[in-house]
PDB file of C-alpha atoms in Angstrom:
ATOM      1  CA  MET R   1     -26.582 -80.465 -63.225  1.00  0.00           C
ATOM      2  CA  GLN R   2     -23.674 -79.256 -65.619  1.00  0.00           C
ATOM      3  CA  VAL R   3     -22.493 -75.088 -65.119  1.00  0.00           C
ATOM      4  CA  VAL R   4     -21.373 -73.773 -68.336  1.00  0.00           C
ATOM      5  CA  ARG R   5     -19.058 -71.097 -69.222  1.00  0.00           C
ATOM      6  CA  ALA R   6     -18.162 -69.107 -72.622  1.00  0.00           C
ATOM      7  CA  SER R   7     -17.071 -66.287 -73.530  1.00  0.00           C
ATOM      8  CA  GLY R   8     -18.587 -64.101 -76.550  1.00  0.00           C
ATOM      9  CA  ILE R   9     -22.538 -64.478 -75.263  1.00  0.00           C
ATOM     10  CA  ALA R  10     -24.028 -63.242 -72.578  1.00  0.00           C
ATOM     11  CA  SER R  11     -25.331 -65.381 -69.819  1.00  0.00           C
ATOM     12  CA  ASP R  12     -29.209 -65.300 -70.724  1.00  0.00           C
ATOM     13  CA  ALA R  13     -28.526 -66.294 -74.257  1.00  0.00           C
ATOM     14  CA  LEU R  14     -26.008 -68.512 -73.909  1.00  0.00           C
ATOM     15  CA  ALA R  15     -28.853 -70.566 -71.710  1.00  0.00           C
ATOM     16  CA  ARG R  16     -31.332 -69.837 -74.647  1.00  0.00           C
ATOM     17  CA  ARG R  17     -30.088 -71.222 -76.703  1.00  0.00           C
ATOM     18  CA  LEU R  18     -28.968 -74.377 -74.723  1.00  0.00           C
ATOM     19  CA  ALA R  19     -31.815 -74.580 -73.411  1.00  0.00           C
ATOM     20  CA  ALA R  20     -33.216 -74.902 -77.319  1.00  0.00           C
ATOM     21  CA  ASP R  21     -30.921 -78.345 -77.362  1.00  0.00           C
ATOM     22  CA  ALA R  22     -34.280 -80.885 -77.275  1.00  0.00           C
ATOM     23  CA  ASP R  23     -31.525 -82.386 -74.976  1.00  0.00           C
ATOM     24  CA  VAL R  24     -31.590 -80.075 -72.198  1.00  0.00           C
ATOM     25  CA  LEU R  25     -34.533 -80.250 -70.173  1.00  0.00           C
ATOM     26  CA  PHE R  26     -34.111 -76.304 -69.139  1.00  0.00           C
ATOM     27  CA  ALA R  27     -31.293 -74.722 -68.959  1.00  0.00           C
ATOM     28  CA  VAL R  28     -30.967 -71.066 -66.717  1.00  0.00           C
ATOM     29  CA  PRO R  29     -28.058 -68.488 -65.958  1.00  0.00           C
ATOM     30  CA  ASP R  30     -26.169 -69.196 -62.397  1.00  0.00           C
ATOM     31  CA  GLU R  31     -26.254 -65.980 -60.672  1.00  0.00           C
ATOM     32  CA  ARG R  32     -25.132 -64.421 -57.884  1.00  0.00           C
ATOM     33  CA  ALA R  33     -26.150 -64.424 -55.057  1.00  0.00           C
ATOM     34  CA  ARG R  34     -25.775 -62.036 -50.909  1.00  0.00           C
ATOM     35  CA  ALA R  35     -25.821 -63.001 -47.954  1.00  0.00           C
ATOM     36  CA  HIS R  36     -28.501 -60.131 -46.679  1.00  0.00           C
ATOM     37  CA  ALA R  37     -27.718 -56.326 -44.949  1.00  0.00           C
ATOM     38  CA  VAL R  38     -27.285 -57.114 -40.874  1.00  0.00           C
ATOM     39  CA  PRO R  39     -28.022 -52.914 -40.460  1.00  0.00           C
ATOM     40  CA  ASN R  40     -25.705 -51.136 -38.004  1.00  0.00           C
ATOM     41  CA  ASP R  41     -28.473 -48.662 -36.034  1.00  0.00           C
ATOM     42  CA  PRO R  42     -26.940 -48.782 -32.752  1.00  0.00           C
ATOM     43  CA  LEU R  43     -30.616 -48.945 -31.626  1.00  0.00           C
ATOM     44  CA  PHE R  44     -30.769 -52.383 -33.617  1.00  0.00           C
ATOM     45  CA  ALA R  45     -27.971 -53.842 -32.008  1.00  0.00           C
ATOM     46  CA  ALA R  46     -28.368 -51.640 -27.923  1.00  0.00           C
ATOM     47  CA  GLY R  47     -31.433 -50.363 -26.005  1.00  0.00           C
ATOM     48  CA  THR R  48     -34.835 -49.394 -25.501  1.00  0.00           C
ATOM     49  CA  ARG R  49     -37.005 -47.351 -27.485  1.00  0.00           C
ATOM     50  CA  PRO R  50     -39.802 -45.472 -25.945  1.00  0.00           C
ATOM     51  CA  ASP R  51     -42.447 -46.650 -28.494  1.00  0.00           C
ATOM     52  CA  GLY R  52     -41.554 -49.309 -30.119  1.00  0.00           C
ATOM     53  CA  PRO R  53     -40.459 -52.852 -29.160  1.00  0.00           C
ATOM     54  CA  ALA R  54     -37.130 -53.157 -27.773  1.00  0.00           C
ATOM     55  CA  SER R  55     -33.976 -53.632 -29.803  1.00  0.00           C
ATOM     56  CA  GLY R  56     -31.166 -56.227 -29.671  1.00  0.00           C
ATOM     57  CA  GLN R  57     -32.753 -59.100 -30.558  1.00  0.00           C
ATOM     58  CA  TRP R  58     -36.265 -58.416 -30.092  1.00  0.00           C
ATOM     59  CA  TYR R  59     -37.975 -60.368 -32.920  1.00  0.00           C
ATOM     60  CA  LEU R  60     -37.589 -63.505 -29.955  1.00  0.00           C
ATOM     61  CA  ARG R  61     -39.723 -61.235 -26.736  1.00  0.00           C
ATOM     62  CA  ALA R  62     -41.812 -58.311 -26.671  1.00  0.00           C
ATOM     63  CA  PRO R  63     -41.451 -55.711 -23.622  1.00  0.00           C
ATOM     64  CA  GLU R  64     -44.537 -55.460 -22.743  1.00  0.00           C
ATOM     65  CA  GLY R  65     -47.842 -55.621 -25.280  1.00  0.00           C
ATOM     66  CA  GLU R  66     -47.936 -57.030 -28.721  1.00  0.00           C
ATOM     67  CA  VAL R  67     -45.385 -56.510 -30.859  1.00  0.00           C
ATOM     68  CA  VAL R  68     -46.157 -58.480 -34.342  1.00  0.00           C
ATOM     69  CA  ALA R  69     -42.531 -59.579 -34.952  1.00  0.00           C
ATOM     70  CA  SER R  70     -41.680 -61.290 -32.273  1.00  0.00           C
ATOM     71  CA  ILE R  71     -41.775 -64.897 -31.551  1.00  0.00           C
ATOM     72  CA  ASP R  72     -42.893 -64.767 -28.073  1.00  0.00           C
ATOM     73  CA  VAL R  73     -40.037 -67.106 -27.502  1.00  0.00           C
ATOM     74  CA  GLY R  74     -39.881 -67.697 -24.181  1.00  0.00           C
ATOM     75  CA  ARG R  75     -43.846 -69.433 -23.471  1.00  0.00           C
ATOM     76  CA  ALA R  76     -42.177 -71.824 -27.166  1.00  0.00           C
ATOM     77  CA  TRP R  77     -38.812 -72.549 -23.856  1.00  0.00           C
ATOM     78  CA  ASP R  78     -42.369 -74.039 -21.429  1.00  0.00           C
ATOM     79  CA  VAL R  79     -43.172 -76.632 -24.649  1.00  0.00           C
ATOM     80  CA  THR R  80     -39.686 -76.903 -25.651  1.00  0.00           C
ATOM     81  CA  THR R  81     -35.793 -75.823 -25.612  1.00  0.00           C
ATOM     82  CA  GLY R  82     -35.001 -78.499 -29.310  1.00  0.00           C
ATOM     83  CA  SER R  83     -34.501 -81.784 -29.841  1.00  0.00           C
ATOM     84  CA  SER R  84     -30.541 -82.954 -30.509  1.00  0.00           C
ATOM     85  CA  ALA R  85     -31.999 -85.138 -32.648  1.00  0.00           C
ATOM     86  CA  ILE R  86     -33.403 -82.286 -34.826  1.00  0.00           C
ATOM     87  CA  VAL R  87     -30.892 -80.963 -38.102  1.00  0.00           C
ATOM     88  CA  VAL R  88     -31.149 -77.683 -39.184  1.00  0.00           C
ATOM     89  CA  ALA R  89     -28.894 -77.072 -42.127  1.00  0.00           C
ATOM     90  CA  VAL R  90     -27.642 -73.570 -42.231  1.00  0.00           C
ATOM     91  CA  LEU R  91     -26.073 -72.258 -45.651  1.00  0.00           C
ATOM     92  CA  ASP R  92     -24.652 -69.527 -45.591  1.00  0.00           C
ATOM     93  CA  THR R  93     -20.784 -68.120 -45.381  1.00  0.00           C
ATOM     94  CA  GLY R  94     -19.283 -70.493 -42.914  1.00  0.00           C
ATOM     95  CA  VAL R  95     -19.487 -70.748 -39.520  1.00  0.00           C
ATOM     96  CA  ARG R  96     -16.717 -69.535 -37.005  1.00  0.00           C
ATOM     97  CA  PHE R  97     -15.923 -72.963 -34.920  1.00  0.00           C
ATOM     98  CA  GLU R  98     -14.227 -71.516 -32.206  1.00  0.00           C
ATOM     99  CA  HIS R  99     -17.512 -69.099 -30.588  1.00  0.00           C
ATOM    100  CA  PRO R 100     -17.529 -69.938 -27.860  1.00  0.00           C
ATOM    101  CA  ASP R 101     -21.801 -69.447 -27.976  1.00  0.00           C
ATOM    102  CA  LEU R 102     -21.119 -71.633 -30.685  1.00  0.00           C
ATOM    103  CA  ARG R 103     -18.613 -74.671 -30.666  1.00  0.00           C
ATOM    104  CA  ALA R 104     -18.457 -78.397 -32.427  1.00  0.00           C
ATOM    105  CA  VAL R 105     -20.392 -80.764 -31.363  1.00  0.00           C
ATOM    106  CA  GLY R 106     -17.482 -82.196 -29.625  1.00  0.00           C
ATOM    107  CA  ALA R 107     -16.594 -79.603 -27.750  1.00  0.00           C
ATOM    108  CA  GLY R 108     -19.956 -79.369 -25.785  1.00  0.00           C
ATOM    109  CA  GLY R 109     -21.631 -77.360 -28.733  1.00  0.00           C
ATOM    110  CA  ASN R 110     -24.560 -77.566 -31.805  1.00  0.00           C
ATOM    111  CA  LEU R 111     -21.979 -77.281 -34.466  1.00  0.00           C
ATOM    112  CA  LEU R 112     -21.664 -80.727 -37.296  1.00  0.00           C
ATOM    113  CA  PRO R 113     -18.256 -80.656 -39.381  1.00  0.00           C
ATOM    114  CA  GLY R 114     -20.397 -79.957 -42.604  1.00  0.00           C
ATOM    115  CA  TYR R 115     -18.935 -78.774 -45.274  1.00  0.00           C
ATOM    116  CA  ASP R 116     -17.981 -76.194 -47.872  1.00  0.00           C
ATOM    117  CA  MET R 117     -19.340 -76.206 -51.334  1.00  0.00           C
ATOM    118  CA  VAL R 118     -18.114 -72.780 -52.513  1.00  0.00           C
ATOM    119  CA  SER R 119     -16.109 -73.898 -56.214  1.00  0.00           C
ATOM    120  CA  ASP R 120     -14.097 -70.820 -57.143  1.00  0.00           C
ATOM    121  CA  ALA R 121     -10.894 -71.181 -55.263  1.00  0.00           C
ATOM    122  CA  ASP R 122     -10.962 -67.086 -54.598  1.00  0.00           C
ATOM    123  CA  ILE R 123     -14.918 -66.566 -53.480  1.00  0.00           C
ATOM    124  CA  ALA R 124     -14.149 -68.694 -51.005  1.00  0.00           C
ATOM    125  CA  ASN R 125     -10.760 -67.142 -49.465  1.00  0.00           C
ATOM    126  CA  ASP R 126      -9.755 -70.452 -47.801  1.00  0.00           C
ATOM    127  CA  GLY R 127      -6.618 -71.193 -50.079  1.00  0.00           C
ATOM    128  CA  ASP R 128      -9.342 -73.998 -51.849  1.00  0.00           C
ATOM    129  CA  ALA R 129     -12.093 -74.823 -52.964  1.00  0.00           C
ATOM    130  CA  ARG R 130     -15.014 -76.920 -52.408  1.00  0.00           C
ATOM    131  CA  ASP R 131     -13.824 -79.329 -49.460  1.00  0.00           C
ATOM    132  CA  PRO R 132     -14.973 -80.962 -46.073  1.00  0.00           C
ATOM    133  CA  ASP R 133     -14.010 -77.388 -43.720  1.00  0.00           C
ATOM    134  CA  ALA R 134     -17.519 -75.506 -43.409  1.00  0.00           C
ATOM    135  CA  ALA R 135     -15.067 -73.103 -41.763  1.00  0.00           C
ATOM    136  CA  ASP R 136     -15.668 -69.825 -42.212  1.00  0.00           C
ATOM    137  CA  PRO R 137     -12.331 -67.560 -43.645  1.00  0.00           C
ATOM    138  CA  GLY R 138     -13.970 -63.997 -43.767  1.00  0.00           C
ATOM    139  CA  ASP R 139     -15.500 -62.661 -47.023  1.00  0.00           C
ATOM    140  CA  TRP R 140     -13.801 -59.215 -46.791  1.00  0.00           C
ATOM    141  CA  ILE R 141     -12.699 -57.265 -50.092  1.00  0.00           C
ATOM    142  CA  THR R 142     -10.219 -55.391 -50.344  1.00  0.00           C
ATOM    143  CA  GLN R 143      -9.581 -52.398 -53.109  1.00  0.00           C
ATOM    144  CA  ALA R 144      -7.195 -54.879 -54.671  1.00  0.00           C
ATOM    145  CA  ASP R 145      -9.599 -57.522 -55.294  1.00  0.00           C
ATOM    146  CA  ILE R 146     -12.067 -55.638 -57.043  1.00  0.00           C
ATOM    147  CA  ALA R 147      -9.254 -53.608 -59.348  1.00  0.00           C
ATOM    148  CA  PRO R 148      -9.489 -54.371 -62.644  1.00  0.00           C
ATOM    149  CA  GLY R 149      -7.336 -57.816 -63.700  1.00  0.00           C
ATOM    150  CA  ALA R 150      -7.942 -58.611 -60.664  1.00  0.00           C
ATOM    151  CA  PRO R 151      -9.274 -62.032 -59.510  1.00  0.00           C
ATOM    152  CA  LEU R 152     -13.629 -59.980 -58.498  1.00  0.00           C
ATOM    153  CA  GLU R 153     -12.951 -57.119 -60.565  1.00  0.00           C
ATOM    154  CA  GLY R 154     -15.954 -55.473 -60.222  1.00  0.00           C
ATOM    155  CA  CYS R 155     -18.219 -58.285 -57.588  1.00  0.00           C
ATOM    156  CA  GLN R 156     -18.845 -54.509 -55.541  1.00  0.00           C
ATOM    157  CA  GLU R 157     -18.298 -51.211 -55.730  1.00  0.00           C
ATOM    158  CA  GLY R 158     -16.003 -50.513 -52.511  1.00  0.00           C
ATOM    159  CA  PRO R 159     -13.659 -52.965 -49.881  1.00  0.00           C
ATOM    160  CA  THR R 160     -15.854 -53.301 -47.112  1.00  0.00           C
ATOM    161  CA  ASP R 161     -15.139 -55.507 -43.924  1.00  0.00           C
ATOM    162  CA  SER R 162     -15.726 -59.625 -43.113  1.00  0.00           C
ATOM    163  CA  SER R 163     -19.452 -59.525 -42.559  1.00  0.00           C
ATOM    164  CA  TRP R 164     -19.152 -63.649 -40.928  1.00  0.00           C
ATOM    165  CA  HIS R 165     -22.999 -64.253 -41.144  1.00  0.00           C
ATOM    166  CA  GLY R 166     -23.517 -67.308 -40.867  1.00  0.00           C
ATOM    167  CA  THR R 167     -21.549 -67.326 -37.738  1.00  0.00           C
ATOM    168  CA  GLN R 168     -24.673 -64.778 -37.018  1.00  0.00           C
ATOM    169  CA  VAL R 169     -27.564 -66.987 -38.534  1.00  0.00           C
ATOM    170  CA  ALA R 170     -26.579 -70.149 -36.700  1.00  0.00           C
ATOM    171  CA  GLY R 171     -26.386 -68.421 -33.056  1.00  0.00           C
ATOM    172  CA  VAL R 172     -29.597 -66.975 -33.333  1.00  0.00           C
ATOM    173  CA  ILE R 173     -30.407 -70.693 -34.292  1.00  0.00           C
ATOM    174  CA  ALA R 174     -28.356 -72.600 -31.848  1.00  0.00           C
ATOM    175  CA  ALA R 175     -26.143 -71.049 -29.672  1.00  0.00           C
ATOM    176  CA  LEU R 176     -26.032 -72.052 -26.247  1.00  0.00           C
ATOM    177  CA  THR R 177     -28.173 -69.717 -23.910  1.00  0.00           C
ATOM    178  CA  ASP R 178     -27.855 -70.008 -19.941  1.00  0.00           C
ATOM    179  CA  ASN R 179     -24.446 -69.911 -20.027  1.00  0.00           C
ATOM    180  CA  GLY R 180     -23.787 -66.002 -19.383  1.00  0.00           C
ATOM    181  CA  ILE R 181     -21.827 -65.172 -21.652  1.00  0.00           C
ATOM    182  CA  GLY R 182     -23.393 -63.339 -25.452  1.00  0.00           C
ATOM    183  CA  MET R 183     -27.046 -64.243 -26.860  1.00  0.00           C
ATOM    184  CA  ALA R 184     -29.513 -66.676 -26.321  1.00  0.00           C
ATOM    185  CA  SER R 185     -30.735 -68.532 -29.943  1.00  0.00           C
ATOM    186  CA  VAL R 186     -34.206 -69.967 -30.539  1.00  0.00           C
ATOM    187  CA  ALA R 187     -33.001 -74.034 -30.264  1.00  0.00           C
ATOM    188  CA  ARG R 188     -30.632 -74.055 -28.746  1.00  0.00           C
ATOM    189  CA  THR R 189     -30.616 -78.234 -28.525  1.00  0.00           C
ATOM    190  CA  VAL R 190     -30.789 -78.651 -31.797  1.00  0.00           C
ATOM    191  CA  ARG R 191     -27.842 -79.327 -34.337  1.00  0.00           C
ATOM    192  CA  VAL R 192     -26.620 -76.841 -37.130  1.00  0.00           C
ATOM    193  CA  LEU R 193     -24.730 -78.196 -40.221  1.00  0.00           C
ATOM    194  CA  PRO R 194     -22.972 -75.555 -41.298  1.00  0.00           C
ATOM    195  CA  VAL R 195     -23.009 -75.842 -44.937  1.00  0.00           C
ATOM    196  CA  ARG R 196     -20.701 -72.772 -46.761  1.00  0.00           C
ATOM    197  CA  VAL R 197     -21.829 -71.706 -50.187  1.00  0.00           C
ATOM    198  CA  LEU R 198     -21.361 -67.979 -49.630  1.00  0.00           C
ATOM    199  CA  GLY R 199     -17.952 -65.950 -49.749  1.00  0.00           C
ATOM    200  CA  ARG R 200     -15.411 -62.732 -51.335  1.00  0.00           C
ATOM    201  CA  CYS R 201     -18.640 -61.340 -53.256  1.00  0.00           C
ATOM    202  CA  GLY R 202     -21.201 -64.269 -52.054  1.00  0.00           C
ATOM    203  CA  GLY R 203     -21.629 -66.787 -54.652  1.00  0.00           C
ATOM    204  CA  PHE R 204     -23.624 -68.037 -57.288  1.00  0.00           C
ATOM    205  CA  ASP R 205     -26.553 -70.510 -57.389  1.00  0.00           C
ATOM    206  CA  SER R 206     -24.766 -73.907 -57.960  1.00  0.00           C
ATOM    207  CA  ASP R 207     -23.116 -74.022 -54.974  1.00  0.00           C
ATOM    208  CA  ILE R 208     -25.705 -73.617 -53.072  1.00  0.00           C
ATOM    209  CA  ILE R 209     -27.997 -75.798 -55.145  1.00  0.00           C
ATOM    210  CA  ALA R 210     -25.638 -77.966 -54.549  1.00  0.00           C
ATOM    211  CA  GLY R 211     -25.247 -77.836 -51.329  1.00  0.00           C
ATOM    212  CA  MET R 212     -28.923 -77.848 -50.404  1.00  0.00           C
ATOM    213  CA  ARG R 213     -28.747 -81.424 -52.614  1.00  0.00           C
ATOM    214  CA  TRP R 214     -25.570 -82.372 -49.468  1.00  0.00           C
ATOM    215  CA  ALA R 215     -27.745 -81.179 -46.175  1.00  0.00           C
ATOM    216  CA  ALA R 216     -30.534 -83.655 -48.351  1.00  0.00           C
ATOM    217  CA  GLY R 217     -28.866 -86.338 -48.251  1.00  0.00           C
ATOM    218  CA  LEU R 218     -28.943 -86.461 -52.519  1.00  0.00           C
TER     219      LEU R 218
END
């Protein structure tokens, strides 16, 4: 796989031109991807509703009755809480290794070292491009970052705070559970392999594909 850059031609037109070459198997634009948005609704964060499911971690269990969106994790835990032999790769913004509900395996948590596959240093926001450090330095955007002539010009409309999205996803999967802090996870003893593929303004398909291949041992 090769990423080809050019000026003076649209990405879809360049892809069609490359795909017409008999020596090229296929060519597609390297699209930008973004993490899914996290809602800021107060009822999503805490409390209950008389006419619906429990908010907060409603996806893990329902307070009573039948809630289609709940996975009824309590009964699953009666069977298993996971296994340290299972490794789940999380391709996202990286993780906060110092998070008290996650932590590295050597510190009693479930996080493996992982890798940073973000190839653009401006998107990576950690001072370099690809490296073996999957830590999330934050993906905040200032107005100066997206101003005309700036490295991230036009990637989004306005400034944003960091999402810490990869840390949240890793926590849903394998946060330390029954420890009196934070949240409960679905599979509290599995290992999480963080693969950083998103940064400021998201990331590109080529880095995501590289992260998938790395995580699979290819």
